[in-house]
């Protein structure tokens, strides 16, 4: 335990120092590379321990310099430490859809009513496709439905008709949140001309007994198996200058 605390303090100092220098700027190319490697190296290990001590530095890098930090690792580490406020700040302040979407996806692992409300509001507000996709995955990961109304899910189903990868997740949400009501609705919907992945999701719901949990795995294979290839999954797509490469329409 003593060694663990010593490691945690050492990695915390490494992230704090490197992130401060990255934010301050005026680094040579070689120094910049070393600081980025230090942040990535220490953050990987702190994600197993505790990132609470470097929360502010992580948030500032995610917002101002996301190309200098592994976005997915940082957001998951914040979620593991139950830093909901930090992730919400990233969602509110970041100018990059990919960063906001990754933070939203991580919020699903915290599983609180406030996080669920934020994820649902993203689907209500018609945010970017990548944000809606990751918000819907976050809702499925959280698997808490008491604050999600039936009419709300039906509205999402109709509003996402042009975005099958989001609509597929809404089908799974419907089947998990309202299994009895979903069957008749989805059987009728299955007769419509829809994207193949939406039909697969409908079949996935309809072939499961109502009493069976659709989400018996931490993340059903159907979530990732049919994800569109043009959705960004790595922070390198942000570019060195922070210019976001938009996903395909």
Short mmCIF file of N, CA, C and O in Angstrom, two decimals, residues 100-198:
data_model
loop_
_atom_site.label_atom_id
_atom_site.label_comp_id
_atom_site.label_asym_id
_atom_site.label_seq_id
_atom_site.Cartn_x
_atom_site.Cartn_y
_atom_site.Cartn_z
N UNK A 100 -16.44 16.11 -26.77
CA UNK A 100 -17.72 16.14 -26.05
C UNK A 100 -18.37 14.76 -26.07
O UNK A 100 -18.90 14.28 -25.06
N UNK A 101 -18.33 14.11 -27.23
CA UNK A 101 -18.95 12.80 -27.36
C UNK A 101 -18.27 11.76 -26.48
O UNK A 101 -18.93 10.93 -25.85
N UNK A 102 -16.95 11.80 -26.41
CA UNK A 102 -16.22 10.85 -25.58
C UNK A 102 -16.52 11.06 -24.11
O UNK A 102 -16.65 10.10 -23.34
N UNK A 103 -16.65 12.33 -23.70
CA UNK A 103 -17.01 12.63 -22.32
C UNK A 103 -18.43 12.15 -22.02
O UNK A 103 -18.70 11.61 -20.93
N UNK A 104 -19.33 12.32 -22.97
CA UNK A 104 -20.71 11.84 -22.78
C UNK A 104 -20.73 10.33 -22.63
O UNK A 104 -21.45 9.79 -21.77
N UNK A 105 -19.96 9.65 -23.46
CA UNK A 105 -19.93 8.18 -23.36
C UNK A 105 -19.44 7.74 -21.99
O UNK A 105 -19.96 6.79 -21.40
N UNK A 106 -18.46 8.45 -21.45
CA UNK A 106 -17.92 8.10 -20.14
C UNK A 106 -18.92 8.36 -19.02
O UNK A 106 -18.94 7.65 -18.01
N UNK A 107 -19.78 9.36 -19.18
CA UNK A 107 -20.77 9.68 -18.15
C UNK A 107 -21.72 8.50 -17.90
O UNK A 107 -22.25 8.36 -16.80
N UNK A 108 -21.91 7.66 -18.91
CA UNK A 108 -22.79 6.51 -18.74
C UNK A 108 -22.28 5.53 -17.70
O UNK A 108 -23.05 4.74 -17.15
N UNK A 109 -20.98 5.57 -17.41
CA UNK A 109 -20.40 4.65 -16.42
C UNK A 109 -20.57 5.16 -14.99
O UNK A 109 -20.33 4.41 -14.05
N UNK A 110 -20.95 6.42 -14.82
CA UNK A 110 -21.13 6.96 -13.47
C UNK A 110 -22.51 6.61 -12.92
O UNK A 110 -22.70 6.42 -11.73
N UNK A 111 -23.50 6.53 -13.81
CA UNK A 111 -24.82 6.01 -13.47
C UNK A 111 -25.50 6.79 -12.33
O UNK A 111 -25.81 6.23 -11.28
N UNK A 112 -25.70 8.07 -12.56
CA UNK A 112 -26.50 8.87 -11.64
C UNK A 112 -27.63 9.51 -12.41
O UNK A 112 -27.58 9.62 -13.65
N UNK A 113 -28.67 9.94 -11.68
CA UNK A 113 -29.79 10.58 -12.34
C UNK A 113 -29.38 11.81 -13.12
O UNK A 113 -29.90 12.08 -14.22
N UNK A 114 -28.46 12.59 -12.58
CA UNK A 114 -28.00 13.80 -13.26
C UNK A 114 -27.30 13.47 -14.57
O UNK A 114 -27.51 14.14 -15.59
N UNK A 115 -26.48 12.42 -14.55
CA UNK A 115 -25.79 12.01 -15.78
C UNK A 115 -26.78 11.51 -16.83
O UNK A 115 -26.65 11.81 -18.02
N UNK A 116 -27.78 10.75 -16.38
CA UNK A 116 -28.79 10.24 -17.31
C UNK A 116 -29.54 11.40 -17.95
O UNK A 116 -29.81 11.40 -19.16
N UNK A 117 -29.89 12.41 -17.16
CA UNK A 117 -30.61 13.57 -17.69
C UNK A 117 -29.78 14.29 -18.74
O UNK A 117 -30.31 14.74 -19.77
N UNK A 118 -28.48 14.42 -18.49
CA UNK A 118 -27.62 15.09 -19.47
C UNK A 118 -27.52 14.29 -20.76
O UNK A 118 -27.62 14.85 -21.86
N UNK A 119 -27.36 12.99 -20.66
CA UNK A 119 -27.28 12.14 -21.85
C UNK A 119 -28.58 12.21 -22.65
O UNK A 119 -28.57 12.30 -23.88
N UNK A 120 -29.71 12.17 -21.95
CA UNK A 120 -31.01 12.25 -22.63
C UNK A 120 -31.18 13.61 -23.30
O UNK A 120 -31.75 13.69 -24.41
N UNK A 121 -30.70 14.66 -22.67
CA UNK A 121 -30.86 16.00 -23.24
C UNK A 121 -30.10 16.14 -24.56
O UNK A 121 -30.49 16.92 -25.44
N UNK A 122 -29.00 15.40 -24.71
CA UNK A 122 -28.24 15.45 -25.95
C UNK A 122 -29.07 14.91 -27.11
O UNK A 122 -29.07 15.45 -28.22
N UNK A 123 -29.82 13.83 -26.85
CA UNK A 123 -30.69 13.29 -27.89
C UNK A 123 -31.88 14.21 -28.14
O UNK A 123 -32.39 14.29 -29.26
N UNK A 124 -32.31 14.92 -27.12
CA UNK A 124 -33.42 15.86 -27.28
C UNK A 124 -33.01 17.11 -28.06
O UNK A 124 -33.80 17.66 -28.82
N UNK A 125 -31.76 17.54 -27.86
CA UNK A 125 -31.31 18.83 -28.40
C UNK A 125 -30.77 18.75 -29.81
O UNK A 125 -30.33 19.76 -30.36
N UNK A 126 -30.74 17.57 -30.39
CA UNK A 126 -30.27 17.41 -31.76
C UNK A 126 -28.82 17.89 -31.91
O UNK A 126 -28.49 18.71 -32.76
N UNK A 127 -27.95 17.40 -31.07
CA UNK A 127 -26.53 17.71 -31.15
C UNK A 127 -25.94 16.99 -32.37
O UNK A 127 -26.66 16.38 -33.16
N UNK A 128 -24.62 17.04 -32.53
CA UNK A 128 -23.98 16.39 -33.67
C UNK A 128 -24.21 14.88 -33.62
O UNK A 128 -24.50 14.31 -32.57
N UNK A 129 -24.02 14.23 -34.76
CA UNK A 129 -24.26 12.79 -34.84
C UNK A 129 -23.37 12.00 -33.88
O UNK A 129 -23.83 11.07 -33.22
N UNK A 130 -22.09 12.38 -33.82
CA UNK A 130 -21.19 11.63 -32.96
C UNK A 130 -21.57 11.82 -31.49
O UNK A 130 -21.47 10.89 -30.69
N UNK A 131 -22.05 12.99 -31.12
CA UNK A 131 -22.50 13.20 -29.73
C UNK A 131 -23.75 12.39 -29.43
O UNK A 131 -23.86 11.79 -28.35
N UNK A 132 -24.68 12.35 -30.37
CA UNK A 132 -25.90 11.58 -30.14
C UNK A 132 -25.60 10.08 -30.10
O UNK A 132 -26.18 9.33 -29.31
N UNK A 133 -24.68 9.65 -30.96
CA UNK A 133 -24.30 8.24 -30.95
C UNK A 133 -23.72 7.83 -29.61
O UNK A 133 -24.13 6.84 -28.99
N UNK A 134 -22.77 8.63 -29.10
CA UNK A 134 -22.12 8.28 -27.85
C UNK A 134 -23.03 8.50 -26.64
O UNK A 134 -22.93 7.77 -25.65
N UNK A 135 -23.93 9.48 -26.73
CA UNK A 135 -24.89 9.67 -25.64
C UNK A 135 -25.83 8.48 -25.55
O UNK A 135 -26.16 8.01 -24.46
N UNK A 136 -26.25 7.95 -26.71
CA UNK A 136 -27.13 6.78 -26.70
C UNK A 136 -26.39 5.56 -26.16
O UNK A 136 -26.97 4.74 -25.44
N UNK A 137 -25.10 5.43 -26.48
CA UNK A 137 -24.32 4.32 -25.92
C UNK A 137 -24.14 4.49 -24.42
O UNK A 137 -24.15 3.51 -23.66
N UNK A 138 -23.97 5.74 -23.99
CA UNK A 138 -23.85 6.01 -22.56
C UNK A 138 -25.12 5.63 -21.81
O UNK A 138 -25.07 5.07 -20.71
N UNK A 139 -26.27 5.92 -22.40
CA UNK A 139 -27.55 5.54 -21.78
C UNK A 139 -27.67 4.03 -21.67
O UNK A 139 -28.12 3.50 -20.64
N UNK A 140 -27.27 3.33 -22.71
CA UNK A 140 -27.33 1.87 -22.67
C UNK A 140 -26.37 1.31 -21.62
O UNK A 140 -26.69 0.33 -20.94
N UNK A 141 -25.22 1.93 -21.49
CA UNK A 141 -24.25 1.48 -20.50
C UNK A 141 -24.79 1.71 -19.09
O UNK A 141 -24.67 0.85 -18.21
N UNK A 142 -25.40 2.87 -18.85
CA UNK A 142 -25.95 3.18 -17.53
C UNK A 142 -27.12 2.26 -17.18
O UNK A 142 -27.26 1.82 -16.04
N UNK A 143 -27.98 1.99 -18.15
CA UNK A 143 -29.09 1.05 -17.97
C UNK A 143 -29.99 1.46 -16.80
O UNK A 143 -30.41 0.63 -15.99
N UNK A 144 -30.30 2.75 -16.71
CA UNK A 144 -31.23 3.29 -15.72
C UNK A 144 -32.32 4.05 -16.48
O UNK A 144 -32.03 5.03 -17.15
N UNK A 145 -33.55 3.61 -16.32
CA UNK A 145 -34.60 4.12 -17.21
C UNK A 145 -35.75 4.81 -16.49
O UNK A 145 -36.72 5.21 -17.13
N UNK A 146 -35.67 4.97 -15.18
CA UNK A 146 -36.82 5.51 -14.47
C UNK A 146 -37.14 6.95 -14.85
O UNK A 146 -38.28 7.39 -14.70
N UNK A 147 -36.16 7.69 -15.35
CA UNK A 147 -36.40 9.09 -15.73
C UNK A 147 -36.60 9.27 -17.23
O UNK A 147 -36.71 10.40 -17.71
N UNK A 148 -36.65 8.17 -17.97
CA UNK A 148 -36.84 8.23 -19.42
C UNK A 148 -38.28 7.82 -19.73
O UNK A 148 -38.68 6.68 -19.47
N UNK A 149 -39.06 8.73 -20.29
CA UNK A 149 -40.46 8.46 -20.57
C UNK A 149 -40.63 7.74 -21.89
O UNK A 149 -39.83 7.89 -22.82
N UNK A 150 -41.70 6.97 -21.98
CA UNK A 150 -41.99 6.20 -23.19
C UNK A 150 -42.10 7.10 -24.41
O UNK A 150 -41.54 6.82 -25.48
N UNK A 151 -42.84 8.20 -24.30
CA UNK A 151 -43.02 9.10 -25.44
C UNK A 151 -41.70 9.70 -25.88
O UNK A 151 -41.50 9.97 -27.07
N UNK A 152 -40.80 9.91 -24.94
CA UNK A 152 -39.48 10.45 -25.27
C UNK A 152 -38.72 9.47 -26.16
O UNK A 152 -38.12 9.86 -27.17
N UNK A 153 -38.75 8.19 -25.81
CA UNK A 153 -38.06 7.18 -26.61
C UNK A 153 -38.68 7.10 -28.00
O UNK A 153 -37.96 6.98 -29.00
N UNK A 154 -39.99 7.17 -28.09
CA UNK A 154 -40.65 7.13 -29.40
C UNK A 154 -40.25 8.33 -30.24
O UNK A 154 -40.07 8.22 -31.46
N UNK A 155 -40.14 9.49 -29.60
CA UNK A 155 -39.71 10.69 -30.34
C UNK A 155 -38.29 10.51 -30.88
O UNK A 155 -37.99 10.89 -32.02
N UNK A 156 -37.41 9.94 -30.05
CA UNK A 156 -36.05 9.69 -30.52
C UNK A 156 -36.06 8.73 -31.71
O UNK A 156 -35.32 8.91 -32.67
N UNK A 157 -36.92 7.73 -31.65
CA UNK A 157 -36.99 6.73 -32.71
C UNK A 157 -37.31 7.40 -34.06
O UNK A 157 -36.71 7.09 -35.09
N UNK A 158 -38.25 8.32 -34.03
CA UNK A 158 -38.66 8.98 -35.26
C UNK A 158 -37.64 10.03 -35.71
O UNK A 158 -37.37 10.18 -36.90
N UNK A 159 -37.07 10.75 -34.76
CA UNK A 159 -36.16 11.84 -35.12
C UNK A 159 -34.82 11.34 -35.66
O UNK A 159 -34.13 12.07 -36.37
N UNK A 160 -34.48 10.08 -35.36
CA UNK A 160 -33.19 9.54 -35.81
C UNK A 160 -33.33 8.69 -37.06
O UNK A 160 -32.43 7.91 -37.39
N UNK A 161 -34.42 8.84 -37.78
CA UNK A 161 -34.69 8.01 -38.95
C UNK A 161 -33.59 8.13 -40.00
O UNK A 161 -33.30 7.19 -40.75
N UNK A 162 -32.91 9.29 -40.07
CA UNK A 162 -31.86 9.49 -41.07
C UNK A 162 -30.47 9.12 -40.55
O UNK A 162 -29.49 9.25 -41.28
N UNK A 163 -30.39 8.68 -39.31
CA UNK A 163 -29.10 8.35 -38.71
C UNK A 163 -29.18 6.97 -38.09
O UNK A 163 -29.38 6.81 -36.89
N UNK A 164 -29.03 5.93 -38.92
CA UNK A 164 -29.30 4.55 -38.46
C UNK A 164 -28.43 4.09 -37.31
O UNK A 164 -28.87 3.27 -36.50
N UNK A 165 -27.22 4.59 -37.20
CA UNK A 165 -26.35 4.11 -36.12
C UNK A 165 -26.79 4.65 -34.78
O UNK A 165 -26.55 4.05 -33.74
N UNK A 166 -27.45 5.80 -34.79
CA UNK A 166 -28.06 6.30 -33.56
C UNK A 166 -29.42 5.61 -33.35
O UNK A 166 -29.75 5.19 -32.24
N UNK A 167 -30.18 5.47 -34.42
CA UNK A 167 -31.50 4.84 -34.31
C UNK A 167 -31.40 3.41 -33.82
O UNK A 167 -32.23 2.95 -33.03
N UNK A 168 -30.35 2.71 -34.24
CA UNK A 168 -30.15 1.34 -33.76
C UNK A 168 -30.02 1.29 -32.24
O UNK A 168 -30.58 0.43 -31.57
N UNK A 169 -29.29 2.26 -31.68
CA UNK A 169 -29.16 2.31 -30.22
C UNK A 169 -30.47 2.67 -29.55
O UNK A 169 -30.77 2.19 -28.46
N UNK A 170 -31.26 3.52 -30.20
CA UNK A 170 -32.56 3.89 -29.64
C UNK A 170 -33.48 2.66 -29.63
O UNK A 170 -34.27 2.47 -28.69
N UNK A 171 -33.39 1.81 -30.65
CA UNK A 171 -34.15 0.56 -30.65
C UNK A 171 -33.78 -0.28 -29.43
O UNK A 171 -34.66 -0.83 -28.74
N UNK A 172 -32.49 -0.37 -29.13
CA UNK A 172 -32.06 -1.14 -27.97
C UNK A 172 -32.52 -0.49 -26.67
O UNK A 172 -32.89 -1.18 -25.72
N UNK A 173 -32.49 0.84 -26.62
CA UNK A 173 -33.00 1.55 -25.45
C UNK A 173 -34.48 1.24 -25.25
O UNK A 173 -34.93 0.95 -24.14
N UNK A 174 -35.25 1.28 -26.33
CA UNK A 174 -36.68 1.00 -26.27
C UNK A 174 -36.91 -0.42 -25.74
O UNK A 174 -37.74 -0.65 -24.84
N UNK A 175 -36.17 -1.38 -26.28
CA UNK A 175 -36.35 -2.76 -25.87
C UNK A 175 -35.96 -3.02 -24.43
O UNK A 175 -36.51 -3.93 -23.78
N UNK A 176 -35.03 -2.24 -23.90
CA UNK A 176 -34.60 -2.43 -22.53
C UNK A 176 -35.46 -1.64 -21.55
O UNK A 176 -35.80 -2.13 -20.48
N UNK A 177 -35.82 -0.41 -21.93
CA UNK A 177 -36.57 0.46 -21.02
C UNK A 177 -38.05 0.10 -20.96
O UNK A 177 -38.66 0.13 -19.89
N UNK A 178 -38.62 -0.27 -22.12
CA UNK A 178 -40.06 -0.57 -22.18
C UNK A 178 -40.28 -1.84 -23.01
O UNK A 178 -40.80 -1.79 -24.12
N UNK A 179 -39.86 -2.99 -22.49
CA UNK A 179 -39.91 -4.23 -23.29
C UNK A 179 -41.32 -4.61 -23.74
O UNK A 179 -41.50 -5.10 -24.85
N UNK A 180 -42.33 -4.41 -22.89
CA UNK A 180 -43.69 -4.78 -23.27
C UNK A 180 -44.23 -3.89 -24.39
O UNK A 180 -44.80 -4.37 -25.37
N UNK A 181 -44.03 -2.58 -24.24
CA UNK A 181 -44.52 -1.64 -25.25
C UNK A 181 -43.71 -1.71 -26.54
O UNK A 181 -44.22 -1.42 -27.62
N UNK A 182 -42.45 -2.11 -26.44
CA UNK A 182 -41.56 -2.08 -27.60
C UNK A 182 -41.94 -3.12 -28.64
O UNK A 182 -41.80 -2.88 -29.84
N UNK A 183 -42.44 -4.26 -28.23
CA UNK A 183 -42.60 -5.37 -29.16
C UNK A 183 -43.57 -5.04 -30.30
O UNK A 183 -43.23 -5.20 -31.48
N UNK A 184 -44.74 -4.56 -29.97
CA UNK A 184 -45.72 -4.24 -31.01
C UNK A 184 -45.21 -3.10 -31.90
O UNK A 184 -45.34 -3.13 -33.13
N UNK A 185 -44.64 -2.09 -31.26
CA UNK A 185 -44.14 -0.93 -31.99
C UNK A 185 -43.03 -1.35 -32.96
O UNK A 185 -43.02 -0.95 -34.13
N UNK A 186 -42.10 -2.17 -32.48
CA UNK A 186 -40.97 -2.56 -33.31
C UNK A 186 -41.36 -3.57 -34.39
O UNK A 186 -40.78 -3.57 -35.48
N UNK A 187 -42.34 -4.41 -34.11
CA UNK A 187 -42.81 -5.34 -35.14
C UNK A 187 -43.39 -4.58 -36.32
O UNK A 187 -43.14 -4.93 -37.48
N UNK A 188 -44.15 -3.52 -36.03
CA UNK A 188 -44.69 -2.69 -37.11
C UNK A 188 -43.58 -1.93 -37.81
O UNK A 188 -43.56 -1.81 -39.04
N UNK A 189 -42.64 -1.43 -37.04
CA UNK A 189 -41.51 -0.68 -37.61
C UNK A 189 -40.64 -1.56 -38.49
O UNK A 189 -40.06 -1.11 -39.48
N UNK A 190 -40.56 -2.85 -38.16
CA UNK A 190 -39.72 -3.78 -38.90
C UNK A 190 -40.22 -3.98 -40.33
O UNK A 190 -39.47 -4.44 -41.19
N UNK A 191 -41.48 -3.65 -40.57
CA UNK A 191 -42.03 -3.77 -41.92
C UNK A 191 -41.66 -2.60 -42.81
O UNK A 191 -41.91 -2.63 -44.02
N UNK A 192 -41.10 -1.56 -42.21
CA UNK A 192 -40.70 -0.39 -42.98
C UNK A 192 -39.34 -0.62 -43.63
O UNK A 192 -38.61 -1.54 -43.28
N UNK A 193 -39.02 0.25 -44.57
CA UNK A 193 -37.71 0.16 -45.23
C UNK A 193 -36.70 0.92 -44.38
O UNK A 193 -36.69 2.15 -44.34
N UNK A 194 -35.86 0.18 -43.70
CA UNK A 194 -34.90 0.76 -42.78
C UNK A 194 -33.49 0.27 -43.12
O UNK A 194 -33.33 -0.70 -43.86
N UNK A 195 -32.52 0.91 -42.53
CA UNK A 195 -31.13 0.46 -42.68
C UNK A 195 -30.99 -0.94 -42.08
O UNK A 195 -31.65 -1.28 -41.11
N UNK A 196 -30.12 -1.73 -42.67
CA UNK A 196 -29.96 -3.12 -42.22
C UNK A 196 -29.60 -3.22 -40.74
O UNK A 196 -30.06 -4.13 -40.04
N UNK A 197 -28.80 -2.28 -40.23
CA UNK A 197 -28.41 -2.39 -38.83
C UNK A 197 -29.59 -2.13 -37.89
O UNK A 197 -29.63 -2.65 -36.78
N UNK A 198 -30.55 -1.32 -38.34
CA UNK A 198 -31.74 -1.07 -37.53
C UNK A 198 -32.59 -2.34 -37.49
O UNK A 198 -33.11 -2.72 -36.44
#
